[in-house]
Amino acid sequence: NAGVTQTPKFQVLKTGQSMTLQCAQDMNHEYMSWYRQDPGMGLRLIHYSVGAGITDQGEVPNGYNVSRSTTEDFPLRLLSAAPSQTSVYFCASSGDGRYGYTFGSGTRLTVV
Amino acid sequence: GQSLEQPSEVTAVEGAIVQINCTYQTSGFYGLSWYQQHDGGAPTFLSYNGLDGLEETGRFSSFLSRSDSYGYLLLQELQMKDSASYFCAVSGSSNTGKLIFGQGTTLQVKP
């Protein structure tokens, strides 16, 4: 099993550009989340989903959009990239929602 | 809202026991989880406490006191490979899948 797959692994964007970070899981998990992690910091929740068609905002949702059209996929869209969005982005999924999240390997994003 | 506090750094020697504390303030509480993250890697799930008491998984144990809004992760027989960051995380009172993480504790294991 692949688990949680994130693409791309690295990305450099110019200020104002938009892009989509992809996340797919093959474990039939209902719960999926996006986090960002800045150097020396914890994980901050951007958006999360409890199933296809249902999403909600986390701690730092501004500048990001999500949709969940299938159980497997949970893409994160950056609408207009800003240097403050330079970070490592992790996607995670869980079959329970309270614990046992499996994380993808991350996308390292730099906005210049 | 939810907030969690844990020490930023802990140092211990190989073979020793170390405890990483976590206190939390939440508007609702379902459970406390612990995750490990090595430098440059992704977080991995270690343990979960939904009820008060101790949960043991090999060399790692986790404890929760809901009345004190407090938990800890206990690592025994420390090995060099245990050098990593450890995060506590809380899930809210209804199972919405909203998992909030603390800032993390960097554990350095010395020979």
CSV table of C-alpha atoms in Angstrom, one decimal:
chain,number,residue,atom,x,y,z
A,1,ASN,CA,0.0,0.0,0.0
A,2,ALA,CA,1.2,3.5,-0.8
A,3,GLY,CA,-0.5,5.1,2.2
A,4,VAL,CA,-0.7,8.9,1.7
A,5,THR,CA,0.9,10.3,-1.4
A,6,GLN,CA,1.7,14.0,-1.8
A,7,THR,CA,2.9,15.7,-5.0
A,8,PRO,CA,5.0,17.5,-5.8
A,9,LYS,CA,7.8,17.0,-3.2
A,10,PHE,CA,9.3,20.4,-3.9
A,11,GLN,CA,8.0,23.5,-5.6
A,12,VAL,CA,9.1,27.1,-6.1
A,13,LEU,CA,6.5,29.7,-6.9
A,14,LYS,CA,6.6,33.4,-7.7
A,15,THR,CA,4.5,35.7,-5.6
A,16,GLY,CA,1.0,35.9,-7.0
A,17,GLN,CA,1.0,32.5,-8.7
A,18,SER,CA,-1.5,29.8,-7.9
A,19,MET,CA,-1.0,26.1,-7.6
A,20,THR,CA,-2.6,22.9,-6.3
A,21,LEU,CA,-0.9,20.5,-3.9
A,22,GLN,CA,-2.1,17.0,-4.5
A,23,CYS,CA,-2.9,14.5,-1.8
A,24,ALA,CA,-4.2,11.0,-2.3
A,25,GLN,CA,-4.7,8.0,0.1
A,26,ASP,CA,-5.4,4.4,-0.6
A,27,MET,CA,-6.6,3.3,2.9
A,28,ASN,CA,-10.3,4.3,2.5
A,29,HIS,CA,-9.9,6.8,5.3
A,30,GLU,CA,-12.8,9.2,5.8
A,31,TYR,CA,-10.8,11.8,7.7
A,32,MET,CA,-8.2,13.9,5.9
A,33,SER,CA,-6.3,17.1,6.9
A,34,TRP,CA,-3.8,19.6,5.6
A,35,TYR,CA,-1.1,21.1,7.9
A,36,ARG,CA,1.7,23.5,7.4
A,37,GLN,CA,5.0,23.4,9.4
A,38,ASP,CA,7.3,26.3,9.6
A,39,PRO,CA,11.0,25.9,10.8
A,40,GLY,CA,11.2,24.9,14.4
A,41,MET,CA,7.4,25.0,14.7
A,42,GLY,CA,4.6,22.7,15.3
A,43,LEU,CA,2.0,21.6,12.8
A,44,ARG,CA,-0.8,24.1,12.1
A,45,LEU,CA,-4.1,22.9,10.7
A,46,ILE,CA,-5.2,24.6,7.5
A,47,HIS,CA,-8.3,22.6,6.4
A,48,TYR,CA,-9.8,19.3,7.2
A,49,SER,CA,-12.5,16.9,5.9
A,50,VAL,CA,-14.7,14.2,7.5
A,51,GLY,CA,-15.6,12.7,4.2
A,52,ALA,CA,-16.4,13.3,0.5
A,53,GLY,CA,-18.2,16.6,0.1
A,54,ILE,CA,-17.5,17.9,3.6
A,55,THR,CA,-14.7,20.3,4.5
A,56,ASP,CA,-14.0,22.8,7.3
A,57,GLN,CA,-11.5,25.4,8.2
A,58,GLY,CA,-8.7,24.8,10.6
A,59,GLU,CA,-6.4,27.3,12.4
A,60,VAL,CA,-4.8,29.0,9.4
A,61,PRO,CA,-7.2,28.8,6.4
A,62,ASN,CA,-6.7,32.2,4.8
A,63,GLY,CA,-5.2,32.0,1.3
A,64,TYR,CA,-6.0,28.3,0.9
A,65,ASN,CA,-9.0,26.4,-0.6
A,66,VAL,CA,-9.8,22.7,-0.5
A,67,SER,CA,-12.4,20.4,-1.9
A,68,ARG,CA,-13.1,16.7,-1.4
A,69,SER,CA,-14.9,15.2,-4.3
A,70,THR,CA,-13.8,11.6,-3.6
A,71,THR,CA,-12.7,9.7,-0.5
A,72,GLU,CA,-9.2,9.2,-1.9
A,73,ASP,CA,-8.3,12.8,-2.9
A,74,PHE,CA,-7.9,16.0,-0.9
A,75,PRO,CA,-6.2,18.7,-3.0
A,76,LEU,CA,-5.0,22.0,-1.4
A,77,ARG,CA,-5.1,25.1,-3.6
A,78,LEU,CA,-3.1,28.2,-3.0
A,79,LEU,CA,-5.0,31.1,-4.6
A,80,SER,CA,-2.3,33.8,-4.9
A,81,ALA,CA,1.0,32.7,-3.4
A,82,ALA,CA,2.7,35.0,-0.8
A,83,PRO,CA,6.2,34.6,0.7
A,84,SER,CA,4.4,34.0,4.1
A,85,GLN,CA,3.2,30.7,2.6
A,86,THR,CA,6.7,29.4,2.3
A,87,SER,CA,6.5,26.2,4.4
A,88,VAL,CA,6.4,22.4,4.5
A,89,TYR,CA,2.9,21.2,3.8
A,90,PHE,CA,1.7,17.8,5.1
A,91,CYS,CA,-1.4,15.9,4.2
A,92,ALA,CA,-2.7,13.3,6.7
A,93,SER,CA,-5.5,10.8,6.8
A,94,SER,CA,-7.2,8.7,9.5
A,95,GLY,CA,-9.8,6.1,9.7
A,96,ASP,CA,-10.9,7.3,13.1
A,97,GLY,CA,-10.5,11.0,13.1
A,98,ARG,CA,-9.3,11.2,16.7
A,99,TYR,CA,-6.0,9.5,16.4
A,100,GLY,CA,-3.8,7.3,14.2
A,101,TYR,CA,-3.2,9.8,11.4
A,102,THR,CA,-0.9,8.7,8.6
A,103,PHE,CA,1.1,11.6,7.1
A,104,GLY,CA,2.4,12.0,3.6
A,105,SER,CA,6.1,12.8,3.0
A,106,GLY,CA,5.3,16.5,2.6
A,107,THR,CA,5.6,19.2,0.0
A,108,ARG,CA,8.4,21.8,0.5
A,109,LEU,CA,7.1,25.0,-1.0
A,110,THR,CA,9.1,28.2,-1.4
A,111,VAL,CA,7.5,31.4,-2.6
A,112,VAL,CA,9.8,34.1,-3.9
B,1,GLY,CA,-10.2,27.4,21.0
B,2,GLN,CA,-7.4,25.0,21.8
B,3,SER,CA,-3.9,25.5,23.1
B,4,LEU,CA,-1.2,23.1,24.1
B,5,GLU,CA,2.0,23.6,26.0
B,6,GLN,CA,5.0,21.3,26.0
B,7,PRO,CA,8.7,22.0,26.7
B,8,SER,CA,10.7,23.1,23.7
B,9,GLU,CA,13.8,20.9,24.4
B,10,VAL,CA,14.8,17.9,26.5
B,11,THR,CA,18.2,16.2,26.7
B,12,ALA,CA,18.9,12.7,28.1
B,13,VAL,CA,21.5,10.0,27.9
B,14,GLU,CA,21.3,6.7,26.1
B,15,GLY,CA,19.6,4.1,28.3
B,16,ALA,CA,17.8,6.6,30.5
B,17,ILE,CA,14.1,7.4,30.9
B,18,VAL,CA,12.6,10.7,29.8
B,19,GLN,CA,9.2,12.2,30.3
B,20,ILE,CA,7.7,14.8,28.0
B,21,ASN,CA,4.8,16.7,29.5
B,22,CYS,CA,1.8,18.3,27.7
B,23,THR,CA,-0.8,20.6,29.2
B,24,TYR,CA,-3.8,21.6,27.2
B,25,GLN,CA,-6.7,24.1,27.2
B,26,THR,CA,-9.6,23.2,25.0
B,27,SER,CA,-13.3,24.1,24.6
B,28,GLY,CA,-14.0,20.4,24.3
B,29,PHE,CA,-11.8,17.3,24.6
B,30,TYR,CA,-11.9,13.9,23.1
B,31,GLY,CA,-8.4,12.6,23.5
B,32,LEU,CA,-4.6,13.2,23.5
B,33,SER,CA,-2.3,11.8,20.9
B,34,TRP,CA,1.5,11.7,20.5
B,35,TYR,CA,3.5,11.9,17.3
B,36,GLN,CA,7.2,11.5,16.6
B,37,GLN,CA,9.0,13.4,13.8
B,38,HIS,CA,12.6,12.9,12.8
B,39,ASP,CA,14.5,15.8,11.1
B,40,GLY,CA,13.3,16.1,7.5
B,41,GLY,CA,10.7,13.4,7.9
B,42,ALA,CA,7.0,13.2,8.3
B,43,PRO,CA,5.2,12.8,11.7
B,44,THR,CA,4.4,9.3,12.7
B,45,PHE,CA,1.7,8.3,15.2
B,46,LEU,CA,2.9,6.9,18.6
B,47,SER,CA,0.0,6.6,21.0
B,48,TYR,CA,-3.5,7.8,22.0
B,49,ASN,CA,-5.2,8.3,25.3
B,50,GLY,CA,-9.0,8.7,25.3
B,51,LEU,CA,-9.4,7.8,28.9
B,52,ASP,CA,-7.5,8.6,32.1
B,53,GLY,CA,-4.5,6.4,32.8
B,54,LEU,CA,-1.5,4.8,31.2
B,55,GLU,CA,-1.2,3.3,27.8
B,56,GLU,CA,1.9,1.2,27.1
B,57,THR,CA,3.4,0.4,23.7
B,58,GLY,CA,6.8,-1.2,24.0
B,59,ARG,CA,9.4,1.3,25.3
B,60,PHE,CA,6.9,4.1,25.0
B,61,SER,CA,4.0,4.9,27.4
B,62,SER,CA,1.5,7.7,27.5
B,63,PHE,CA,-0.5,9.0,30.4
B,64,LEU,CA,-3.6,11.2,30.6
B,65,SER,CA,-5.4,13.0,33.4
B,66,ARG,CA,-8.5,14.7,32.1
B,67,SER,CA,-9.2,16.4,35.4
B,68,ASP,CA,-5.8,18.1,35.3
B,69,SER,CA,-5.8,18.7,31.5
B,70,TYR,CA,-2.4,17.0,31.5
B,71,GLY,CA,-0.6,14.2,29.8
B,72,TYR,CA,2.9,12.9,29.2
B,73,LEU,CA,4.9,10.6,27.0
B,74,LEU,CA,7.4,8.4,28.7
B,75,LEU,CA,10.3,7.0,26.8
B,76,GLN,CA,12.3,4.2,28.4
B,77,GLU,CA,15.6,2.6,27.6
B,78,LEU,CA,16.5,5.6,25.4
B,79,GLN,CA,18.3,4.9,22.1
B,80,MET,CA,20.1,7.3,19.8
B,81,LYS,CA,17.4,6.8,17.2
B,82,ASP,CA,14.9,8.3,19.7
B,83,SER,CA,16.4,11.7,19.0
B,84,ALA,CA,13.5,13.5,17.3
B,85,SER,CA,10.7,16.0,17.9
B,86,TYR,CA,7.7,14.8,19.8
B,87,PHE,CA,4.3,16.4,19.5
B,88,CYS,CA,1.2,16.1,21.6
B,89,ALA,CA,-2.2,16.7,19.8
B,90,VAL,CA,-5.7,17.1,21.0
B,91,SER,CA,-9.0,16.1,19.3
B,92,GLY,CA,-12.1,18.0,20.2
B,93,SER,CA,-15.3,16.9,22.0
B,94,SER,CA,-17.1,15.8,18.9
B,95,ASN,CA,-15.3,13.6,16.4
B,96,THR,CA,-14.9,16.2,13.6
B,97,GLY,CA,-11.4,15.1,12.7
B,98,LYS,CA,-10.0,18.4,13.9
B,99,LEU,CA,-6.6,17.5,15.4
B,100,ILE,CA,-4.6,20.4,16.9
B,101,PHE,CA,-0.9,20.0,17.6
B,102,GLY,CA,1.4,21.5,20.2
B,103,GLN,CA,4.7,23.2,19.3
B,104,GLY,CA,6.7,20.1,19.8
B,105,THR,CA,9.6,19.0,22.1
B,106,THR,CA,13.0,18.3,20.6
B,107,LEU,CA,14.6,15.3,22.4
B,108,GLN,CA,18.3,15.0,22.1
B,109,VAL,CA,19.7,11.6,23.2
B,110,LYS,CA,23.4,11.7,24.1
B,111,PRO,CA,25.8,8.7,24.3
